[in-house]
Coordinates of C-alpha atoms and ligand atoms in Angstrom, one line a residue:
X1 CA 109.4 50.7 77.2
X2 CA 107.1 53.4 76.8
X3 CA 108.8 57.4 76.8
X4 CA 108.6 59.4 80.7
X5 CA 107.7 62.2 80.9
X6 CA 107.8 63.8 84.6
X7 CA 105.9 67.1 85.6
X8 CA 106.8 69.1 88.8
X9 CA 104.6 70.8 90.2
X10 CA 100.7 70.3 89.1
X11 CA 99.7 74.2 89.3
X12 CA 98.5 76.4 85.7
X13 CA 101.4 75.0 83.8
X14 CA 102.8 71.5 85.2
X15 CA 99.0 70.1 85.8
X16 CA 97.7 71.7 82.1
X17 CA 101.1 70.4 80.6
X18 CA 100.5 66.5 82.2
X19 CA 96.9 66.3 81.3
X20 CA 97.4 67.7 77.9
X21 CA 100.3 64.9 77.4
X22 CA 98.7 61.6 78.9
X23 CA 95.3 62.9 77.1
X24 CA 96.4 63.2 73.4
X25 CA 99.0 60.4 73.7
X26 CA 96.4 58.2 74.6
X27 CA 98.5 56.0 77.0
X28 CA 101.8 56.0 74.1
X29 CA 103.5 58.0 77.0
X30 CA 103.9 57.6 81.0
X31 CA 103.2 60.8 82.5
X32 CA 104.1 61.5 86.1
X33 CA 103.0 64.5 87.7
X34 CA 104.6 65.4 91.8
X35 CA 102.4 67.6 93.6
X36 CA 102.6 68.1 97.5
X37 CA 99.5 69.4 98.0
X38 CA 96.3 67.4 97.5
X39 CA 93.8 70.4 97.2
X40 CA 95.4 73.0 94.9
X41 CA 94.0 76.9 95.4
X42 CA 94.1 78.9 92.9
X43 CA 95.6 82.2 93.2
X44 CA 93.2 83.9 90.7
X45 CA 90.3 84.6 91.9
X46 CA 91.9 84.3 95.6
X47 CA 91.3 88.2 95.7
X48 CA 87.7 87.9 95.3
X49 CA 87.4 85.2 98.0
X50 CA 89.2 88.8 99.8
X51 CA 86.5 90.8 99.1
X52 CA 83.3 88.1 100.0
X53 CA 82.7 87.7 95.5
X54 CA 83.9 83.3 96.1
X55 CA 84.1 81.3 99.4
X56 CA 87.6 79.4 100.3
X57 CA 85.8 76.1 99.0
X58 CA 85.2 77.6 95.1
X59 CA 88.9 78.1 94.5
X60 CA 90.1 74.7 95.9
X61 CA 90.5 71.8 93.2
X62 CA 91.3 68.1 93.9
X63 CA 93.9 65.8 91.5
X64 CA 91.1 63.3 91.9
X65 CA 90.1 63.4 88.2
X66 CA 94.0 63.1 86.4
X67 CA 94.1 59.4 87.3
X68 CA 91.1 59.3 85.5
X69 CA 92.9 61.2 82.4
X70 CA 95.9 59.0 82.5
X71 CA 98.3 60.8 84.8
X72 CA 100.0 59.1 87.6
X73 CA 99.5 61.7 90.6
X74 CA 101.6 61.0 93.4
X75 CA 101.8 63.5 96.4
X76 CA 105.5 64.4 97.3
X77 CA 108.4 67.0 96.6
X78 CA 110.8 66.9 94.4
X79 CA 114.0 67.3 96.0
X80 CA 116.2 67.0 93.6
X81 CA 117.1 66.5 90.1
X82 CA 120.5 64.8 88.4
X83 CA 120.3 65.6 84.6
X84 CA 123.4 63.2 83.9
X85 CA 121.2 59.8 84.9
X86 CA 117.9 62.0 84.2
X87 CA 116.2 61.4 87.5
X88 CA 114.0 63.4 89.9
X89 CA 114.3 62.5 93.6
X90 CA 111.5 62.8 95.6
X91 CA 111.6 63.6 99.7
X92 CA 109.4 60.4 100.3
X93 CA 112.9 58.6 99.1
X94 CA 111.4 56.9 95.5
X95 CA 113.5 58.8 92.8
X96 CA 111.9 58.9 89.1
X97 CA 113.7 58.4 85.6
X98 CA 112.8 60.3 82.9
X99 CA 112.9 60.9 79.0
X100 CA 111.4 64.8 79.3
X101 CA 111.4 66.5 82.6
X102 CA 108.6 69.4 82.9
X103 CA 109.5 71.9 85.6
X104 CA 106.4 74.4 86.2
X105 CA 107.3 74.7 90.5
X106 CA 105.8 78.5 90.6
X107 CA 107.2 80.8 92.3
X108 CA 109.7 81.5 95.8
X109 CA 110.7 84.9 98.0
X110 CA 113.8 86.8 97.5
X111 CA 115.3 86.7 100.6
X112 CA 115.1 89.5 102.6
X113 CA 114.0 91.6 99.9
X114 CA 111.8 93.3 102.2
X115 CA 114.0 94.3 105.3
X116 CA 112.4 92.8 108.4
X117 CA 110.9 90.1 106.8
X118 CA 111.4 86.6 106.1
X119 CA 109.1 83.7 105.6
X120 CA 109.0 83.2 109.8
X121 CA 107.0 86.2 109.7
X122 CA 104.4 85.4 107.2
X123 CA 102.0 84.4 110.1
X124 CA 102.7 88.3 111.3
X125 CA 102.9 89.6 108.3
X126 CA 101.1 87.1 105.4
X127 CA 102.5 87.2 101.9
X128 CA 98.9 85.7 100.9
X129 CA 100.7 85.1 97.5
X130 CA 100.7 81.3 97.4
X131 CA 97.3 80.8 97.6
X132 CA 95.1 78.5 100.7
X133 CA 96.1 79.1 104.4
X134 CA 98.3 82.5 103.8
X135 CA 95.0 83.6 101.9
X136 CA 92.4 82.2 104.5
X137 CA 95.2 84.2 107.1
X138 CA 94.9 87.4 105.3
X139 CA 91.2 87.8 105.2
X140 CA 90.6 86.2 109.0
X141 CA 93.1 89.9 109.8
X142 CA 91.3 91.5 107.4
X143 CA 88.1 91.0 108.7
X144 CA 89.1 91.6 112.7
X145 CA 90.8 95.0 112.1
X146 CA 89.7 97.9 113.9
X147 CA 87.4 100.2 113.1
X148 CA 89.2 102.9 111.3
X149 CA 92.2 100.7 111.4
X150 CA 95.2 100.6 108.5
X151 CA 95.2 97.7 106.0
X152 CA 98.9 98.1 104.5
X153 CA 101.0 96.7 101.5
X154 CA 104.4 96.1 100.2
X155 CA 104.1 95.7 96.6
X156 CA 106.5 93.7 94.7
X157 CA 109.3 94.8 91.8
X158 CA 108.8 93.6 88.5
X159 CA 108.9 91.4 87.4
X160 CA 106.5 89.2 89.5
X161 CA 103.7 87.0 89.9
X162 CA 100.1 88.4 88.3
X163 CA 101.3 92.0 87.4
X164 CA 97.5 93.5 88.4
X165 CA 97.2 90.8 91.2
X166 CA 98.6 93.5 93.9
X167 CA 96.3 96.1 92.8
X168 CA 92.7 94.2 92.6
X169 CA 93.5 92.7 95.8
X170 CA 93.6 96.2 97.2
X171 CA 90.4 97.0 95.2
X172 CA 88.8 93.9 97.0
X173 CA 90.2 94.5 100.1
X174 CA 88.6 98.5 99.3
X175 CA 85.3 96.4 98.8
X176 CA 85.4 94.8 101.9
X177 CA 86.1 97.4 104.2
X178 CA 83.9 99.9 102.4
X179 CA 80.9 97.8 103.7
X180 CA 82.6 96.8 106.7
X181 CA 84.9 99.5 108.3
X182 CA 84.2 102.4 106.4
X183 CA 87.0 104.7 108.2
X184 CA 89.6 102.5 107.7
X185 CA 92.5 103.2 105.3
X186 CA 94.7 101.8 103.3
X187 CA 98.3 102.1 102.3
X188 CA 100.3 100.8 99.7
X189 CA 104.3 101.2 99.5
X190 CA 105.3 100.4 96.0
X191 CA 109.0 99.9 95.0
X192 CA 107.9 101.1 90.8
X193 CA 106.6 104.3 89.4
X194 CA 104.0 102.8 88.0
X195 CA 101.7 99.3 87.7
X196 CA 99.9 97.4 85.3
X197 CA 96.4 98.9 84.4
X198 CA 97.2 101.9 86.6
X199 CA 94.2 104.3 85.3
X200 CA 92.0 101.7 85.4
X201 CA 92.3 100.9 88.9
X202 CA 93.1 104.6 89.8
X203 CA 90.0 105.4 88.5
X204 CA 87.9 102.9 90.3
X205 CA 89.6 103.7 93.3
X206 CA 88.9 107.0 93.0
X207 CA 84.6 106.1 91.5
X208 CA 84.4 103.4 94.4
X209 CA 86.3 104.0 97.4
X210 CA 87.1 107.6 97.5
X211 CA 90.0 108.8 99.7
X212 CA 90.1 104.7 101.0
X213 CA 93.3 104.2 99.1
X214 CA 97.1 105.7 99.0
X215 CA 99.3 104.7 96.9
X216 CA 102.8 105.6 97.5
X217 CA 104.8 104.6 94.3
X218 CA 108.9 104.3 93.9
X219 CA 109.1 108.5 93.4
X220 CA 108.0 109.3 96.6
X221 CA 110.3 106.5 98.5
X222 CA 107.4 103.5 98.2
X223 CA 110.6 101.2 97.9
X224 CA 112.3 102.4 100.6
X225 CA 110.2 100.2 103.3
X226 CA 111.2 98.2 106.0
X227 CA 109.2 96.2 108.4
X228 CA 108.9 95.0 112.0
X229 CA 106.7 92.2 112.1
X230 CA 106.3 91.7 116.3
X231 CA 105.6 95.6 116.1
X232 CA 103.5 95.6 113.5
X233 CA 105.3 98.3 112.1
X234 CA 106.1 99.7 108.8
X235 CA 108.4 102.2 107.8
X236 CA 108.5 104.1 104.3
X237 CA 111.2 106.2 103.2
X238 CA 111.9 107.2 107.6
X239 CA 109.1 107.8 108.4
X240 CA 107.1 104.6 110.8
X241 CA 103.3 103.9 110.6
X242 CA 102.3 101.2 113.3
X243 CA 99.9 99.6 111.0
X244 CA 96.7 96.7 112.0
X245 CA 97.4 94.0 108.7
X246 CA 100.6 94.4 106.7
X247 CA 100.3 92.1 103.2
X248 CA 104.4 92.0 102.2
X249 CA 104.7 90.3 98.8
X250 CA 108.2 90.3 98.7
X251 CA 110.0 90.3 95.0
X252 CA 110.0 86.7 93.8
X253 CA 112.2 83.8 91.9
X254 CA 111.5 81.0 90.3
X255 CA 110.4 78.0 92.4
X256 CA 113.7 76.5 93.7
X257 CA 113.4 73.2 92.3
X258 CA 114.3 75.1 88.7
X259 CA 117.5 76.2 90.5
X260 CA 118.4 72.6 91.8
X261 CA 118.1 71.3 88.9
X262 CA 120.5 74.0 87.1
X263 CA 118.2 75.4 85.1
X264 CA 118.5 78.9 86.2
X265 CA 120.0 82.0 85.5
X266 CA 119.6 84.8 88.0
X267 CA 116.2 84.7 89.4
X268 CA 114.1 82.5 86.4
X269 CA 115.1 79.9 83.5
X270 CA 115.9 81.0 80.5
X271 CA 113.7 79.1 77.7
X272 CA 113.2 78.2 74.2
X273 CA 110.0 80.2 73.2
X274 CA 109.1 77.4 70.3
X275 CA 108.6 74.4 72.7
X276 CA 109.5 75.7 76.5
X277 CA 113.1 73.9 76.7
X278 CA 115.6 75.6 78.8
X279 CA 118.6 76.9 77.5
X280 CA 120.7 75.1 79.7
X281 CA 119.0 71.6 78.6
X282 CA 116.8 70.4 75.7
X283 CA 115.2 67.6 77.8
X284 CA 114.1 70.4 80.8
X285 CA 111.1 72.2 80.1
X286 CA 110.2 74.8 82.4
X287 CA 106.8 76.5 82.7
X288 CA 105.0 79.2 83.8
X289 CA 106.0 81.8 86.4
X290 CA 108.9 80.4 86.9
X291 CA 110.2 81.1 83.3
X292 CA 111.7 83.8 81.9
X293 CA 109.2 84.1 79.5
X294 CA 110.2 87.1 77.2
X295 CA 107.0 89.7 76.8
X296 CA 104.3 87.1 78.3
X297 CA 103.6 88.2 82.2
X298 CA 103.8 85.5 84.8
X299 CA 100.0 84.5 85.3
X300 CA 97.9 81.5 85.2
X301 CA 96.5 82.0 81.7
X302 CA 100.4 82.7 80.5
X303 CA 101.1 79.4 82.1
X304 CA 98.7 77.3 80.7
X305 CA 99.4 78.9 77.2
X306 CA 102.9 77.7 77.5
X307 CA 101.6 74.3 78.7
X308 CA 100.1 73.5 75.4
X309 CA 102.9 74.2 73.6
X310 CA 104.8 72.4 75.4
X311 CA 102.6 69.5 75.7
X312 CA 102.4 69.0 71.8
X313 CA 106.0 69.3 71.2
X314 CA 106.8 67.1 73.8
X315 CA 104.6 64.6 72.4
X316 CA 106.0 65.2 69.2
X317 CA 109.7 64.5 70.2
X318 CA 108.8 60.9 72.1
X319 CA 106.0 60.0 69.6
X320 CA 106.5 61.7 67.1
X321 CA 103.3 63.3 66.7
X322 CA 102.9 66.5 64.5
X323 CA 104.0 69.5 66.2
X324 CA 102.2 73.0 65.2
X325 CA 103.4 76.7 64.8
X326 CA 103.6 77.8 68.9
X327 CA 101.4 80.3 69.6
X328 CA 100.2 81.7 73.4
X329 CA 98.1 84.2 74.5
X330 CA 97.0 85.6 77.8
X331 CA 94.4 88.0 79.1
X332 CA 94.5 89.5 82.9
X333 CA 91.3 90.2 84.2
X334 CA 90.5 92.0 87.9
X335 CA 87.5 92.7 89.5
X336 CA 87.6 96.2 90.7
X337 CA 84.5 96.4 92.2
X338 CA 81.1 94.9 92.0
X339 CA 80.6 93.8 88.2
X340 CA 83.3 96.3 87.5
X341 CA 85.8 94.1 85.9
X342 CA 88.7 95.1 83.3
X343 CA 91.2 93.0 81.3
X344 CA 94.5 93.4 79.7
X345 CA 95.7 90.7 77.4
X346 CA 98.2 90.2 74.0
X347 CA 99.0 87.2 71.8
X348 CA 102.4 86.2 71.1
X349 CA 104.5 83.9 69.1
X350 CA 107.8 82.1 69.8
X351 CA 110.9 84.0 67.7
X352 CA 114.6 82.9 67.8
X353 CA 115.2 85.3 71.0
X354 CA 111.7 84.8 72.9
X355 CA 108.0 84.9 73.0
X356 CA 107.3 88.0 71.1
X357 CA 104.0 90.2 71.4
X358 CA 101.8 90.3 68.5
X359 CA 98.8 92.3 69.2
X360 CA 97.3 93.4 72.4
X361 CA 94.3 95.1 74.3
X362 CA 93.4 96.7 77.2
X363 CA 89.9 98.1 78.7
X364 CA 89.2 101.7 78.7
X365 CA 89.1 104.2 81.1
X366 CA 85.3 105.4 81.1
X367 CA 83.6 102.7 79.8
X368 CA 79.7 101.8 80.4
X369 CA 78.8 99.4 83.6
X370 CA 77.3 97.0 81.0
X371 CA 80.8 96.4 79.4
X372 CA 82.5 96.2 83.0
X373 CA 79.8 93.8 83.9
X374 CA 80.3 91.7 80.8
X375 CA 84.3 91.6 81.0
X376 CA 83.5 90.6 84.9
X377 CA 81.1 87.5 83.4
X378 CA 83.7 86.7 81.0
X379 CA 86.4 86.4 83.8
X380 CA 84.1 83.6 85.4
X381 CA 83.6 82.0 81.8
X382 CA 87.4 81.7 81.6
X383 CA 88.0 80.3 85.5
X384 CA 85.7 77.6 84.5
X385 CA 87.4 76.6 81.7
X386 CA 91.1 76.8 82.5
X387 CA 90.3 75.0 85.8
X388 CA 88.8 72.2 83.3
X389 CA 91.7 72.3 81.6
X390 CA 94.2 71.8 84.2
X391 CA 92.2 69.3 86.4
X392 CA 89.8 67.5 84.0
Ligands
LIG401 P1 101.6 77.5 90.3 O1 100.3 77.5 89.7 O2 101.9 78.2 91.5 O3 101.9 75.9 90.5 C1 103.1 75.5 91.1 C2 102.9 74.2 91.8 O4 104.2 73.6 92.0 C3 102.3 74.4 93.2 O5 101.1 73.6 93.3 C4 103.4 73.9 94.2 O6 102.9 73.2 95.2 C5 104.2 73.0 93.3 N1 105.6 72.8 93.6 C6 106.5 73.8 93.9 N2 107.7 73.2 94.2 C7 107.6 71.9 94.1 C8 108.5 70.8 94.2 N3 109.7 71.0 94.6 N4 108.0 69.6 94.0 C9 106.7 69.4 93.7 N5 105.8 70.4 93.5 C10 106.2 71.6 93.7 N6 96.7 84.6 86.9 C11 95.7 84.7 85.9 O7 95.9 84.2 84.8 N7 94.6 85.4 86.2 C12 94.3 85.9 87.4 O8 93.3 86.5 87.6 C13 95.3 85.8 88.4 N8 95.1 86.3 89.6 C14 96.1 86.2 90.6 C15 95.9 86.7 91.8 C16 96.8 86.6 92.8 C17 96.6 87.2 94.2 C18 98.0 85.9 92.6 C19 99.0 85.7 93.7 C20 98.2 85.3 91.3 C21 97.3 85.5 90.3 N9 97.5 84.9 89.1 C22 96.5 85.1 88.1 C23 98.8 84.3 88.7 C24 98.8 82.8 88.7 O9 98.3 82.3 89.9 C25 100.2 82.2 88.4 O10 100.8 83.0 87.4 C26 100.1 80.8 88.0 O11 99.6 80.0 89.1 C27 101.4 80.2 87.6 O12 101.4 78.9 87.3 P2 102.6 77.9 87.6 O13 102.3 76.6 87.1 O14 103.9 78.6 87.2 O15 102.7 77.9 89.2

């Protein structure tokens, strides 16, 4: 019989890692991939659908095409996993046997990391960090707040999904209100003294959207926030602001398929940076955000990164197919405003303890509107390709 190979979870690293698999095996190995959803929305780029740059329909992405490649889509959850007898069970009822089980599930909520709120209130109070409905949520509140009306925030801890992903969604949601509710404000409560191109989006805040924006980082009580969905209120450090849109992205956890299958420890899975295996099993793999993935941050490109490695030296183990050097790298790009785009990015390589930074870069503060233009054109370059990549 031919090896099994069984991806959960068809996002930036599970689809990538099945594609990758059934593609350069050419049929040697049965790949699997368990998906629920059938359209999948990206989350980057979900900020620019925010601010009017993409409609809902050019981040959504069908599995149609991975038959096509060789992958056996089927629509379900998995609901559990049983290491011992190597089988994934799915809520449908069909369980699955495998050789190497690929775990790339994303990410969950902390619960009640944010006092007040739980996922019951994400209709009140949208997370809009999952990307499709909670996004489509978001900007349908966004776009019937008052005139002069408060947008507000709760920012996440480290470490979490898309470090920069808070902070150009607040540029975008800047953008949009700029044009459309000029005298409205924004606040952001933010439980860390500082975020990931900080003078770069401090700047353009303060270039595009002067006085729109407050930040209010961990020093003067950002993480001391509460909320009261029904209200609409939101309290920082004592003091209560009845508020019109409240975005809580509460701190996050691995997808908690990773922690039903044993893979965990604390909030992520612990992995082998030279082919993605967990520590707690050589034949789970896990992926993505829901790693802990040493100095790589949790985004799509990181994700997909991983995927190859993991793809080629899972191939190598059932096949035994050469395996090469692993090597990942990511870049972070966010639109700040129109054609103002900026990018941080490194490349790493797998060492005994974990995937280690080799070099990086970030944009500068300052730079010409013909550079910011051209990092925002490459951004689109690279959402082409990685969806490619993952979908076919
Ligand atoms: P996901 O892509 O979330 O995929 C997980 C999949 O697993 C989901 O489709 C889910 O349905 C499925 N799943 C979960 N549990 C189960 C189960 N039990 N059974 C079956 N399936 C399951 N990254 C970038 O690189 N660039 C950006 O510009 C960028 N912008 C972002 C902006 C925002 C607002 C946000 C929120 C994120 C952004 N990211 C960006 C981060 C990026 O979206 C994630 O890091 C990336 O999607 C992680 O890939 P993943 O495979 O770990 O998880």
């Amino acid at each position: 019989a031919k090896p099994r190979v069984v991806v959960v979870g068809g996002g930036a690293g599970g689809a990538t890692a099945a594609r990758y698999i059934a593609k350069d095996s050419k049929g040697a190995v049965d790949v699997t991939l368990i998906e629920p959803t059938r359209t999948y929305y990206t989350c980057f780029f979900s900020n620019l659908y925010l601010g009017g740059f993409k409609e809902i329909e050019d981040i959504g992405h069908s599995y149609g095409n991975m038959a096509a490649n060789g992958v056996n889509v089927v629509h379900d959850w998995a609901v559990g996993v049983d290491r011992d007898t190597k089988t994934v069970t799915l809520a449908g009822g069909a369980s699955l046997k495998y050789d190497k089980l690929i775990l790339s599930p994303g990410i969950d909520f902390v619960d009640m990391a944010v006092p007040g709120w739980d996922i019951s209130a994400q209709n009140a109070m949208p997370h809009a960090y999952k990307a499709g409905s909670q996004t489509e949520l978001l900007k349908a509140k966004l776009m019937a707040m008052p005139q002069g009306g408060t947008f507000a925030m709760v920012a996440p801890p480290n470490p979490y999904r898309c470090p920069p992903g808070p902070y150009e969604r607040v540029s975008m949601v800047a953008h949009f209100l700029k044009n459309n509710n000029p005298s409205a404000k924004i606040i952001v409560a933010d439980p860390k003294p500082k975020f990931s191109k900080m003078a770069l989006f401090q700047e353009g805040w303060a270039n595009h959207y002067d006085g729109m924006v407050d930040w209010i980082g961990e020093e003067f009580g950002g993480g001391n926030v509460s909320v009261e969905p029904d209200a609409m209120m939101l309290t920082i450090d004592g003091e209560e602001t009845k508020v019109d849109v409240c975005n809580v992205i509460p701190a996050m956890k691995a997808g908690k398929i990773a922690d039903m299958a044993g893979v965990t420890d604390g909030n992520w899975a612990p992995v082998n940076a030279v082919d993605m295996s967990t520590k707690a099993d050589p034949d789970v793999y896990v992926l993505g955000d829901a790693a802990q993935q040493g100095d790589m941050p949790k985004s799509g490109f990181s994700a997909n990164s991983q995927a190859k490695v993991c793809a080629n030296a899972v191939r190598g183990a059932l096949t035994g197919s050469k395996v090469f050097p692993a090597k990942f790298s990511n870049t972070c790009w966010s639109l700040i405003d129109t054609n103002d785009g900026v990018k941080v990015g490194a490349t790493y390589e797998a060492t005994d303890e974990k995937i280690a930074k080799v070099d990086g870069f970030i944009s500068a503060t300052g730079e010409s509107a013909e550079l910011r233009k051209a990092t925002y054109e490459e951004s689109e370059g690279w959402y082409s390709g990685i969806t490619a990549d993952m979908f076919g």
